[in-house]
Short mmCIF file of C-alpha atoms in Angstrom, two decimals:
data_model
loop_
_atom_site.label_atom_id
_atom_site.label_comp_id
_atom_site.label_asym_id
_atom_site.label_seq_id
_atom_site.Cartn_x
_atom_site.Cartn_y
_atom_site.Cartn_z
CA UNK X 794 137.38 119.90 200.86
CA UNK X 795 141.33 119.08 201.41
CA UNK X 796 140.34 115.38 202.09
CA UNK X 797 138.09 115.38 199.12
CA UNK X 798 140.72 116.46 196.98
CA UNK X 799 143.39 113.71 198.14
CA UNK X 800 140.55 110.99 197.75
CA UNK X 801 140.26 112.29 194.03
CA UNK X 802 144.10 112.71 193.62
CA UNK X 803 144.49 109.31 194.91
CA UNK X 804 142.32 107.36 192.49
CA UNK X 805 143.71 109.82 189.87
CA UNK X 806 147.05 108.40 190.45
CA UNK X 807 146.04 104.64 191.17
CA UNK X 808 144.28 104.85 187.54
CA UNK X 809 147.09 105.82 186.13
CA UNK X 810 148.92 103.32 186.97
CA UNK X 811 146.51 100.86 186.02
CA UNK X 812 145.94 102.35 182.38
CA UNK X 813 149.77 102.29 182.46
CA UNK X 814 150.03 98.51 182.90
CA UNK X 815 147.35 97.69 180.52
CA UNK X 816 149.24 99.76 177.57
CA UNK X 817 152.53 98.12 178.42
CA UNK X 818 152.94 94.64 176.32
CA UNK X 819 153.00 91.56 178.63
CA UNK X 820 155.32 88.66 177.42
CA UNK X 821 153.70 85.24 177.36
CA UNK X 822 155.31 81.85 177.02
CA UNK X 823 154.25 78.80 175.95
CA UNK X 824 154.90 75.17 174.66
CA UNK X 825 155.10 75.46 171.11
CA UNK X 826 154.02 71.44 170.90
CA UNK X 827 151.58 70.27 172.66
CA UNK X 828 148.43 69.93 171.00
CA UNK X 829 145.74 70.91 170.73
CA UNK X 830 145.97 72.77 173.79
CA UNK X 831 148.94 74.46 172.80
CA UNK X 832 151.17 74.12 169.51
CA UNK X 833 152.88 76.59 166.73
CA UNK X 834 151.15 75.21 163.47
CA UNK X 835 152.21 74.68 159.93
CA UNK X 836 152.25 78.21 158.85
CA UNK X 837 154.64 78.76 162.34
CA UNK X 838 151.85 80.63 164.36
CA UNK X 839 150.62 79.92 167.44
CA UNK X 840 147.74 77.43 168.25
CA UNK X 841 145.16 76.05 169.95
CA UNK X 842 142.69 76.11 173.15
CA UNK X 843 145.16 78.30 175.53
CA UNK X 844 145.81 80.65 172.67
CA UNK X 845 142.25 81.32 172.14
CA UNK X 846 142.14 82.30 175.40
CA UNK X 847 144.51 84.67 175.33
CA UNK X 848 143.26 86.02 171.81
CA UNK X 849 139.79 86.42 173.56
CA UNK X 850 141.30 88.04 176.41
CA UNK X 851 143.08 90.58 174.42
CA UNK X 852 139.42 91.43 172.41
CA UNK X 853 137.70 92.03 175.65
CA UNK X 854 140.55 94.73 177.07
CA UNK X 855 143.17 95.94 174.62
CA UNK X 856 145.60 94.89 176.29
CA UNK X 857 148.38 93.59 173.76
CA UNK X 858 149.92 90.00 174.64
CA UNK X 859 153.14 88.63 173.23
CA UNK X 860 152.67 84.67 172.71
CA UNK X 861 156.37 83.35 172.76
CA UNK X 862 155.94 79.33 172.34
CA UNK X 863 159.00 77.64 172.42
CA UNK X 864 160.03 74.07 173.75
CA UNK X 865 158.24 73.29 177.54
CA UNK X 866 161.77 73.39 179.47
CA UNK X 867 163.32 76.73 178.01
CA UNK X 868 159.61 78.36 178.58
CA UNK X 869 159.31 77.33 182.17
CA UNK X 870 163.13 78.73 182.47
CA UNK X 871 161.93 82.14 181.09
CA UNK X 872 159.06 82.20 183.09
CA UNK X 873 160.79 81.21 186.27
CA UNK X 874 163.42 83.72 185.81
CA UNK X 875 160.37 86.72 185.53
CA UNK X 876 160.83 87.11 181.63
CA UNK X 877 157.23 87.15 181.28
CA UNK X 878 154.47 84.69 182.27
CA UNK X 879 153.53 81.38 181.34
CA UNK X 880 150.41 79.68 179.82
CA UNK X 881 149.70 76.04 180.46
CA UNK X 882 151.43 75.77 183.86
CA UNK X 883 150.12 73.39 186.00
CA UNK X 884 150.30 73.90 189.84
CA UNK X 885 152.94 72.26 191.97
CA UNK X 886 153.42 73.05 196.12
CA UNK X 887 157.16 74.07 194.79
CA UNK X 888 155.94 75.66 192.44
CA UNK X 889 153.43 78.03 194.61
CA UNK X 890 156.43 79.44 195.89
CA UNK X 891 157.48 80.75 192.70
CA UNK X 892 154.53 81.65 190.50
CA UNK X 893 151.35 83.84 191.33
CA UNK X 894 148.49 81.53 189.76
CA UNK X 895 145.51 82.60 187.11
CA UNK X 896 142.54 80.50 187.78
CA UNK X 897 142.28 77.51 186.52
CA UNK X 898 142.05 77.48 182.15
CA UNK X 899 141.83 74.08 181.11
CA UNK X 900 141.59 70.42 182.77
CA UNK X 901 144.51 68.40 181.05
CA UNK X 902 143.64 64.24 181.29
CA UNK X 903 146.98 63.03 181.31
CA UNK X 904 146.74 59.32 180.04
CA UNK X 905 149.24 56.02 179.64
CA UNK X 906 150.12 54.79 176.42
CA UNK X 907 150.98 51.29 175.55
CA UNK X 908 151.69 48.90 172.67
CA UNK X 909 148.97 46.10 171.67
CA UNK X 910 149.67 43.11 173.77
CA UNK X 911 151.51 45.04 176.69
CA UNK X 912 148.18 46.56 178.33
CA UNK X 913 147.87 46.20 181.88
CA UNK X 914 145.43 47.52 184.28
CA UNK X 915 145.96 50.58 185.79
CA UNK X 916 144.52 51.56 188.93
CA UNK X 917 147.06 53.37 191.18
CA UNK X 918 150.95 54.57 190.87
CA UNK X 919 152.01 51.09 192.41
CA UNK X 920 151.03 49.92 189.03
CA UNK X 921 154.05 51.73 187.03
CA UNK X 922 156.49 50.04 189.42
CA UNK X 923 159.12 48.06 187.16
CA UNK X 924 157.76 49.44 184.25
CA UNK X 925 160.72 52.87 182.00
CA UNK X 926 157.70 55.53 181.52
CA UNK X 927 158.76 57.77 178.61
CA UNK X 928 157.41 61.84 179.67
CA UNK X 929 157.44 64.94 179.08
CA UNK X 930 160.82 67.04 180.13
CA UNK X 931 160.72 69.60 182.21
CA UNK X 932 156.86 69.09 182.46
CA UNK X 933 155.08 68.57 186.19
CA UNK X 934 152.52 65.47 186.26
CA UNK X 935 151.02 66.63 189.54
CA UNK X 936 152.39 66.07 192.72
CA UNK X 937 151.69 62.66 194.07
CA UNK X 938 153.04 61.59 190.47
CA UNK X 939 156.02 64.10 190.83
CA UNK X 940 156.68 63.00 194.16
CA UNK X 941 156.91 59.50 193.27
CA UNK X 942 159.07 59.78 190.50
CA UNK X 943 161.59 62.13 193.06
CA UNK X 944 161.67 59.15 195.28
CA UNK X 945 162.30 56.83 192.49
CA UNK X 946 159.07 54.90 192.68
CA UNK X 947 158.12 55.29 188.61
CA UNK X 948 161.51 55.40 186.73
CA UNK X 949 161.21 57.97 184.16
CA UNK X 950 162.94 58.75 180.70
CA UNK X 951 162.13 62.19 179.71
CA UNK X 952 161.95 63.35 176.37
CA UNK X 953 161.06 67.09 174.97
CA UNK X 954 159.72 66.12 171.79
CA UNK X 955 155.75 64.37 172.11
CA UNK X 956 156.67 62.20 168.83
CA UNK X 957 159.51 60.85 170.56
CA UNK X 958 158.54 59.02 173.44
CA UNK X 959 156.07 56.61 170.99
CA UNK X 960 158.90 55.83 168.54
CA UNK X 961 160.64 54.84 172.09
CA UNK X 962 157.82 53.16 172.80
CA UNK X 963 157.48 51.28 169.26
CA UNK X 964 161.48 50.53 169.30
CA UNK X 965 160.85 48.84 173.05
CA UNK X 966 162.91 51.42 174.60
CA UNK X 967 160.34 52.27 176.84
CA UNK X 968 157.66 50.78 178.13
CA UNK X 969 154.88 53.00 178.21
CA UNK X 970 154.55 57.05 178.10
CA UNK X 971 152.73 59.55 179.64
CA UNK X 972 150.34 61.82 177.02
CA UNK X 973 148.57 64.54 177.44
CA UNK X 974 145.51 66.32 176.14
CA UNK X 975 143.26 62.71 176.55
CA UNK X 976 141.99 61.06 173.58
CA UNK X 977 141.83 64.31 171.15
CA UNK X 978 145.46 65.19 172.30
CA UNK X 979 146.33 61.63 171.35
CA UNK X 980 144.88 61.05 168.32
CA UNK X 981 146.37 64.63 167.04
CA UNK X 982 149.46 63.24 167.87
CA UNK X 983 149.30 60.20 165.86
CA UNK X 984 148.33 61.92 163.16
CA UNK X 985 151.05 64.30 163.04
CA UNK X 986 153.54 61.84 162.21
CA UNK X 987 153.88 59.69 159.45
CA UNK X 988 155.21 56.74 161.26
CA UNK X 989 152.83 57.38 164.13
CA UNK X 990 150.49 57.56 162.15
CA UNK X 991 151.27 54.00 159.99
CA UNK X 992 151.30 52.45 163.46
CA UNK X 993 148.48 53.55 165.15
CA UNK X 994 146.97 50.04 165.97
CA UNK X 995 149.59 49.10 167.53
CA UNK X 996 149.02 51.95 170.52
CA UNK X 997 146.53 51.32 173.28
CA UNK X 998 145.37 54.46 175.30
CA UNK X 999 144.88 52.73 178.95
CA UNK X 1000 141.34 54.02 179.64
CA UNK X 1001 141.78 55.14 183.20
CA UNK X 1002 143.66 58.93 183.47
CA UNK X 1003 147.29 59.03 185.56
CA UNK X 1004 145.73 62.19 186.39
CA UNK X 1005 143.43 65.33 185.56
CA UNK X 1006 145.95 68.37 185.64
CA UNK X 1007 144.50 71.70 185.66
CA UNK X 1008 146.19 74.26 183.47
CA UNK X 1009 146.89 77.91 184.75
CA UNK X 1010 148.58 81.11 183.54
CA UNK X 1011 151.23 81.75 185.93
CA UNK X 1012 154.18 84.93 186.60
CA UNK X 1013 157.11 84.43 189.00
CA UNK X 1014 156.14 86.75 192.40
CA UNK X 1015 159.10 88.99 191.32
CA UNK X 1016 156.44 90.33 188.31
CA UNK X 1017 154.07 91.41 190.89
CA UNK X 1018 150.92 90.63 188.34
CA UNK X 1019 148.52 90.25 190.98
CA UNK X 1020 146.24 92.99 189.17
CA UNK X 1021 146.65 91.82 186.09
CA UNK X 1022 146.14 88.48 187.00
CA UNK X 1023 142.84 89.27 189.36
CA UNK X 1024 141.34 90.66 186.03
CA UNK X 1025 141.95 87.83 183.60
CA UNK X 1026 139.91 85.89 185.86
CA UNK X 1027 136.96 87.72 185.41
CA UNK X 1028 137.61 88.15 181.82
CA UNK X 1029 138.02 84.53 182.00
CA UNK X 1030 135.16 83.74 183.95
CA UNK X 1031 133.01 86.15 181.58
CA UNK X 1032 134.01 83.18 178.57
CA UNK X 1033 133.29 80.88 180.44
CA UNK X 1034 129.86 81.56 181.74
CA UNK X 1035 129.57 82.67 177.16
CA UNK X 1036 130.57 79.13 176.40
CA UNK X 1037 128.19 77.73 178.54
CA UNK X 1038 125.18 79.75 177.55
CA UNK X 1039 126.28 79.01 173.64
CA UNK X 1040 125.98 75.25 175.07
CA UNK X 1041 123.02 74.93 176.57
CA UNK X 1042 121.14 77.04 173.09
CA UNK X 1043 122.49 74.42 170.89
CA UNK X 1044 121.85 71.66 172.75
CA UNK X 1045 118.25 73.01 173.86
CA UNK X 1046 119.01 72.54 177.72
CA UNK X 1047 118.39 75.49 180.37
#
């Protein structure tokens, strides 16, 4: 009977704890430009495919997320320092050592932007030798590419602001740039900005990918979000076996 009573004490007291840390609020952060992945929109709220995960997320359990989007750098900086987590992290073998990783959310086609008349054909990293590559600051491009610009194989200038790096690009100041997202990601982009926008012949998206970067939500070890983290994936995994059923009904496939 004794034993019996400890086994029922003891899940007592481990579901206690685990009501406890779904009613406490979990801090989120985010790049508050980068869409349409990720983005704060016109009316200043956050945006786009991560979000709806997390919106989702919260539906299915309750549990109350605070979305903190903010430029890339300062985020990764908050996350790092075990502020709260961080939503659209991609996964680095330096970076393993500091975050605890969700599964992966979203596959991110990084792509190479050019000017009209400057295309060449890409087919490997040797390709960006000689050439200034505006990207992202702060942001990780995988880790062959990160590993090659360490060792000074792509020369890099790194910007925080997407817009940027094609005004660079249209001013000659750089000679191509690294954007996200792929072709939707791209075109957003363009359209976002008014001389972007009035120039968009002049940019060529090279069709092969620098890279296709999986997207995770990540918290620095020091949170110890292991349990949270082991059930977002199967709320995660629930949408995404949904999304494919809601595919396959209206494209009449089985």
């Amino acid at each position: 009977v004794a034993l019996g009573y400890s086994r029922l004490l003891l899940m007592a007291v481990l579901l206690f704890f685990w009501r406890a840390t779904l009613a406490a609020d979990i801090t989120i952060f985010g790049d508050d430009n980068y869409p349409p992945v990720i983005y704060r929109d016109q009316s200043g709220q956050p945006n786009g495919l991560l979000v709806e995960v997390l919106q989702q997320y919260q539906q299915h359990t309750g549990q109350t997320l605070k979305l903190k989007l903010m430029p890339w750098k300062r985020a990764y900086k908050s996350a790092e320092s075990g502020i709260g987590g961080i939503i659209g992290l991609s996964k680095t073998q330096a970076r393993l050592a500091i975050f605890d990783y969700s599964d992966p959310i979203h596959d991110d086609d990084i792509h190479i932007v050019v000017l009209q008349g400057h295309e060449f054909d890409f087919r490997s990293l040797a390709d960006l030798r000689g050439r200034l590559i505006g990207t992202q600051l702060g942001a990780s491009f995988g880790t062959e590419v990160d590993a090659a610009i360490a060792a000074g194989q792509i020369q890099v200038d790194p910007d925080p602001v997407h817009a940027n790096r094609l005004r660079k690009l249209l001013r000659g100041r750089i000679d191509a740039a690294f954007i996200g997202n792929g072709k939707q990601g791209f075109e957003k982009l363009l359209s976002s900005d008014a001389e972007l926008h009035a120039n968009r012949d002049r940019f060529v998206l090279l069709p092969t990918p620098l890279v296709r970067d999986p997207l995770y939500l990540g918290f620095a070890k020091t949170q110890h979000m292991g349990r949270f983290l082991a059930n977002f994936n199967q709320v995660l995994k629930q949408l995404k076996a949904q999304q494919s059923a809601r595919r396959k009904t209206a494209t009449g496939t089985h």
